[in-house]
C-alpha positions as protocol buffer text, in pm:
chain_id: "A"
residue {
  index: 1
  type: UNK
  ca { x: 0 y: 0 z: 0 }
}
residue {
  index: 2
  type: UNK
  ca { x: 137 y: 342 z: -90 }
}
residue {
  index: 3
  type: UNK
  ca { x: 185 y: 611 z: 170 }
}
residue {
  index: 4
  type: UNK
  ca { x: -29 y: 919 z: 80 }
}
residue {
  index: 5
  type: UNK
  ca { x: 218 y: 1146 z: 263 }
}
residue {
  index: 6
  type: UNK
  ca { x: 523 y: 1021 z: 73 }
}
residue {
  index: 7
  type: UNK
  ca { x: 611 y: 1236 z: -230 }
}
residue {
  index: 8
  type: UNK
  ca { x: 598 y: 1050 z: -560 }
}
residue {
  index: 9
  type: UNK
  ca { x: 862 y: 1062 z: -829 }
}
residue {
  index: 10
  type: UNK
  ca { x: 768 y: 1302 z: -1111 }
}
residue {
  index: 11
  type: UNK
  ca { x: 684 y: 1136 z: -1440 }
}
residue {
  index: 12
  type: UNK
  ca { x: 636 y: 1250 z: -1799 }
}
residue {
  index: 13
  type: UNK
  ca { x: 620 y: 1624 z: -1844 }
}
residue {
  index: 14
  type: UNK
  ca { x: 667 y: 1688 z: -1472 }
}
residue {
  index: 15
  type: UNK
  ca { x: 996 y: 1496 z: -1483 }
}
residue {
  index: 16
  type: UNK
  ca { x: 1119 y: 1702 z: -1779 }
}
residue {
  index: 17
  type: UNK
  ca { x: 1020 y: 2025 z: -1603 }
}
residue {
  index: 18
  type: UNK
  ca { x: 1219 y: 1919 z: -1296 }
}
residue {
  index: 19
  type: UNK
  ca { x: 1522 y: 1807 z: -1503 }
}
residue {
  index: 20
  type: UNK
  ca { x: 1547 y: 2138 z: -1686 }
}
residue {
  index: 21
  type: UNK
  ca { x: 1440 y: 2368 z: -1406 }
}
residue {
  index: 22
  type: UNK
  ca { x: 1142 y: 2475 z: -1615 }
}
residue {
  index: 23
  type: UNK
  ca { x: 1346 y: 2570 z: -1922 }
}
residue {
  index: 24
  type: UNK
  ca { x: 1196 y: 2458 z: -2254 }
}
residue {
  index: 25
  type: UNK
  ca { x: 1493 y: 2505 z: -2480 }
}
residue {
  index: 26
  type: UNK
  ca { x: 1868 y: 2562 z: -2478 }
}
residue {
  index: 27
  type: UNK
  ca { x: 2035 y: 2898 z: -2494 }
}
residue {
  index: 28
  type: UNK
  ca { x: 2378 y: 3034 z: -2560 }
}
residue {
  index: 29
  type: UNK
  ca { x: 2631 y: 2794 z: -2708 }
}
residue {
  index: 30
  type: UNK
  ca { x: 2372 y: 2517 z: -2747 }
}
residue {
  index: 31
  type: UNK
  ca { x: 2149 y: 2705 z: -2993 }
}
residue {
  index: 32
  type: UNK
  ca { x: 2336 y: 2540 z: -3284 }
}
residue {
  index: 33
  type: UNK
  ca { x: 2288 y: 2186 z: -3157 }
}
residue {
  index: 34
  type: UNK
  ca { x: 2120 y: 1936 z: -3385 }
}
residue {
  index: 35
  type: UNK
  ca { x: 2083 y: 1558 z: -3378 }
}
residue {
  index: 36
  type: UNK
  ca { x: 2412 y: 1507 z: -3565 }
}
residue {
  index: 37
  type: UNK
  ca { x: 2623 y: 1728 z: -3337 }
}
residue {
  index: 38
  type: UNK
  ca { x: 2890 y: 1529 z: -3157 }
}
residue {
  index: 39
  type: UNK
  ca { x: 2926 y: 1575 z: -2782 }
}
residue {
  index: 40
  type: UNK
  ca { x: 3248 y: 1481 z: -2603 }
}
residue {
  index: 41
  type: UNK
  ca { x: 3337 y: 1509 z: -2235 }
}
residue {
  index: 42
  type: UNK
  ca { x: 3613 y: 1745 z: -2129 }
}
residue {
  index: 43
  type: UNK
  ca { x: 3617 y: 1634 z: -1765 }
}
residue {
  index: 44
  type: UNK
  ca { x: 3499 y: 1361 z: -1532 }
}
residue {
  index: 45
  type: UNK
  ca { x: 3174 y: 1389 z: -1337 }
}
residue {
  index: 46
  type: UNK
  ca { x: 3201 y: 1579 z: -1009 }
}
residue {
  index: 47
  type: UNK
  ca { x: 3034 y: 1526 z: -674 }
}
residue {
  index: 48
  type: UNK
  ca { x: 2695 y: 1692 z: -645 }
}
residue {
  index: 49
  type: UNK
  ca { x: 2636 y: 1696 z: -1020 }
}
residue {
  index: 50
  type: UNK
  ca { x: 2276 y: 1639 z: -1135 }
}
residue {
  index: 51
  type: UNK
  ca { x: 2231 y: 1269 z: -1220 }
}
residue {
  index: 52
  type: UNK
  ca { x: 2146 y: 1333 z: -1586 }
}
residue {
  index: 53
  type: UNK
  ca { x: 2445 y: 1565 z: -1627 }
}
residue {
  index: 54
  type: UNK
  ca { x: 2664 y: 1292 z: -1481 }
}
residue {
  index: 55
  type: UNK
  ca { x: 2521 y: 1038 z: -1725 }
}
residue {
  index: 56
  type: UNK
  ca { x: 2589 y: 1268 z: -2021 }
}
residue {
  index: 57
  type: UNK
  ca { x: 2950 y: 1320 z: -1913 }
}
residue {
  index: 58
  type: UNK
  ca { x: 2999 y: 944 z: -1869 }
}
residue {
  index: 59
  type: UNK
  ca { x: 2837 y: 846 z: -2200 }
}
residue {
  index: 60
  type: UNK
  ca { x: 3039 y: 1107 z: -2391 }
}
residue {
  index: 61
  type: UNK
  ca { x: 3387 y: 994 z: -2296 }
}
residue {
  index: 62
  type: UNK
  ca { x: 3407 y: 912 z: -2667 }
}
residue {
  index: 63
  type: UNK
  ca { x: 3226 y: 1145 z: -2908 }
}
residue {
  index: 64
  type: UNK
  ca { x: 2856 y: 1064 z: -2930 }
}
residue {
  index: 65
  type: UNK
  ca { x: 2590 y: 1232 z: -3144 }
}
residue {
  index: 66
  type: UNK
  ca { x: 2302 y: 1407 z: -2975 }
}
residue {
  index: 67
  type: UNK
  ca { x: 2067 y: 1152 z: -3137 }
}
residue {
  index: 68
  type: UNK
  ca { x: 2261 y: 857 z: -2993 }
}
residue {
  index: 69
  type: UNK
  ca { x: 2285 y: 1023 z: -2652 }
}
residue {
  index: 70
  type: UNK
  ca { x: 1910 y: 1087 z: -2648 }
}
residue {
  index: 71
  type: UNK
  ca { x: 1844 y: 722 z: -2733 }
}
residue {
  index: 72
  type: UNK
  ca { x: 2072 y: 601 z: -2453 }
}
residue {
  index: 73
  type: UNK
  ca { x: 1917 y: 834 z: -2195 }
}
residue {
  index: 74
  type: UNK
  ca { x: 1559 y: 810 z: -2318 }
}
residue {
  index: 75
  type: UNK
  ca { x: 1524 y: 1189 z: -2339 }
}
residue {
  index: 76
  type: UNK
  ca { x: 1365 y: 1399 z: -2614 }
}
residue {
  index: 77
  type: UNK
  ca { x: 1590 y: 1635 z: -2808 }
}
residue {
  index: 78
  type: UNK
  ca { x: 1474 y: 1963 z: -2649 }
}
residue {
  index: 79
  type: UNK
  ca { x: 1522 y: 1831 z: -2294 }
}
residue {
  index: 80
  type: UNK
  ca { x: 1862 y: 1683 z: -2376 }
}
residue {
  index: 81
  type: UNK
  ca { x: 1967 y: 2008 z: -2546 }
}
residue {
  index: 82
  type: UNK
  ca { x: 1894 y: 2204 z: -2225 }
}
residue {
  index: 83
  type: UNK
  ca { x: 2105 y: 1961 z: -2021 }
}
residue {
  index: 84
  type: UNK
  ca { x: 2389 y: 1966 z: -2275 }
}
residue {
  index: 85
  type: UNK
  ca { x: 2374 y: 2349 z: -2274 }
}
residue {
  index: 86
  type: UNK
  ca { x: 2433 y: 2345 z: -1899 }
}
residue {
  index: 87
  type: UNK
  ca { x: 2740 y: 2126 z: -1947 }
}
residue {
  index: 88
  type: UNK
  ca { x: 2869 y: 2336 z: -2237 }
}
residue {
  index: 89
  type: UNK
  ca { x: 2845 y: 2653 z: -2028 }
}
residue {
  index: 90
  type: UNK
  ca { x: 3027 y: 2481 z: -1740 }
}
residue {
  index: 91
  type: UNK
  ca { x: 3304 y: 2359 z: -1974 }
}
residue {
  index: 92
  type: UNK
  ca { x: 3231 y: 1993 z: -1890 }
}
residue {
  index: 93
  type: UNK
  ca { x: 3161 y: 1892 z: -2253 }
}
residue {
  index: 94
  type: UNK
  ca { x: 3226 y: 2032 z: -2596 }
}
residue {
  index: 95
  type: UNK
  ca { x: 3013 y: 2018 z: -2909 }
}
residue {
  index: 96
  type: UNK
  ca { x: 3169 y: 1929 z: -3241 }
}
residue {
  index: 97
  type: UNK
  ca { x: 3023 y: 1952 z: -3586 }
}
residue {
  index: 98
  type: UNK
  ca { x: 2993 y: 1617 z: -3758 }
}
residue {
  index: 99
  type: UNK
  ca { x: 3245 y: 1546 z: -4033 }
}
residue {
  index: 100
  type: UNK
  ca { x: 3141 y: 1770 z: -4324 }
}
residue {
  index: 101
  type: UNK
  ca { x: 3091 y: 1634 z: -4674 }
}
residue {
  index: 102
  type: UNK
  ca { x: 3390 y: 1685 z: -4905 }
}
residue {
  index: 103
  type: UNK
  ca { x: 3391 y: 2018 z: -5084 }
}
residue {
  index: 104
  type: UNK
  ca { x: 3200 y: 1990 z: -5410 }
}
residue {
  index: 105
  type: UNK
  ca { x: 3075 y: 1640 z: -5325 }
}
residue {
  index: 106
  type: UNK
  ca { x: 2749 y: 1530 z: -5168 }
}
residue {
  index: 107
  type: UNK
  ca { x: 2721 y: 1331 z: -4848 }
}
residue {
  index: 108
  type: UNK
  ca { x: 2858 y: 977 z: -4828 }
}
residue {
  index: 109
  type: UNK
  ca { x: 2531 y: 784 z: -4865 }
}
residue {
  index: 110
  type: UNK
  ca { x: 2689 y: 452 z: -4763 }
}
residue {
  index: 111
  type: UNK
  ca { x: 2801 y: 609 z: -4435 }
}
residue {
  index: 112
  type: UNK
  ca { x: 2460 y: 767 z: -4382 }
}
residue {
  index: 113
  type: UNK
  ca { x: 2290 y: 430 z: -4440 }
}
residue {
  index: 114
  type: UNK
  ca { x: 2521 y: 265 z: -4186 }
}
residue {
  index: 115
  type: UNK
  ca { x: 2444 y: 536 z: -3928 }
}
residue {
  index: 116
  type: UNK
  ca { x: 2070 y: 501 z: -3990 }
}
residue {
  index: 117
  type: UNK
  ca { x: 2094 y: 125 z: -3957 }
}
residue {
  index: 118
  type: UNK
  ca { x: 2286 y: 159 z: -3631 }
}
residue {
  index: 119
  type: UNK
  ca { x: 2031 y: 402 z: -3489 }
}
residue {
  index: 120
  type: UNK
  ca { x: 1746 y: 170 z: -3584 }
}
residue {
  index: 121
  type: UNK
  ca { x: 1914 y: -113 z: -3390 }
}
residue {
  index: 122
  type: UNK
  ca { x: 1919 y: 96 z: -3071 }
}
């Protein structure tokens, strides 16, 4: 039997509101983030860090796209972007543009198909 005086864990939209402190979108350095942006840690997690921030720093020891990171953490893009923005501003992670297509050439479709296949397997 549940205790009516015990606070419950937030779920759904309430959880996202709590995670982001009520912010609905990133600001500053994170405005240019998209699903292909690579995130890489610049430091180890520190004591007292928000759990989700700690998870991002741990997952991004090797560069990871925002899309992959969102899949691992089960967070929608706009919520993840707010959390990544916090870490960017604190200097805990850095954002890197994905490898650009060669000048004068289109994207490498074989590589794109492999990435899509990998994301579908997640």
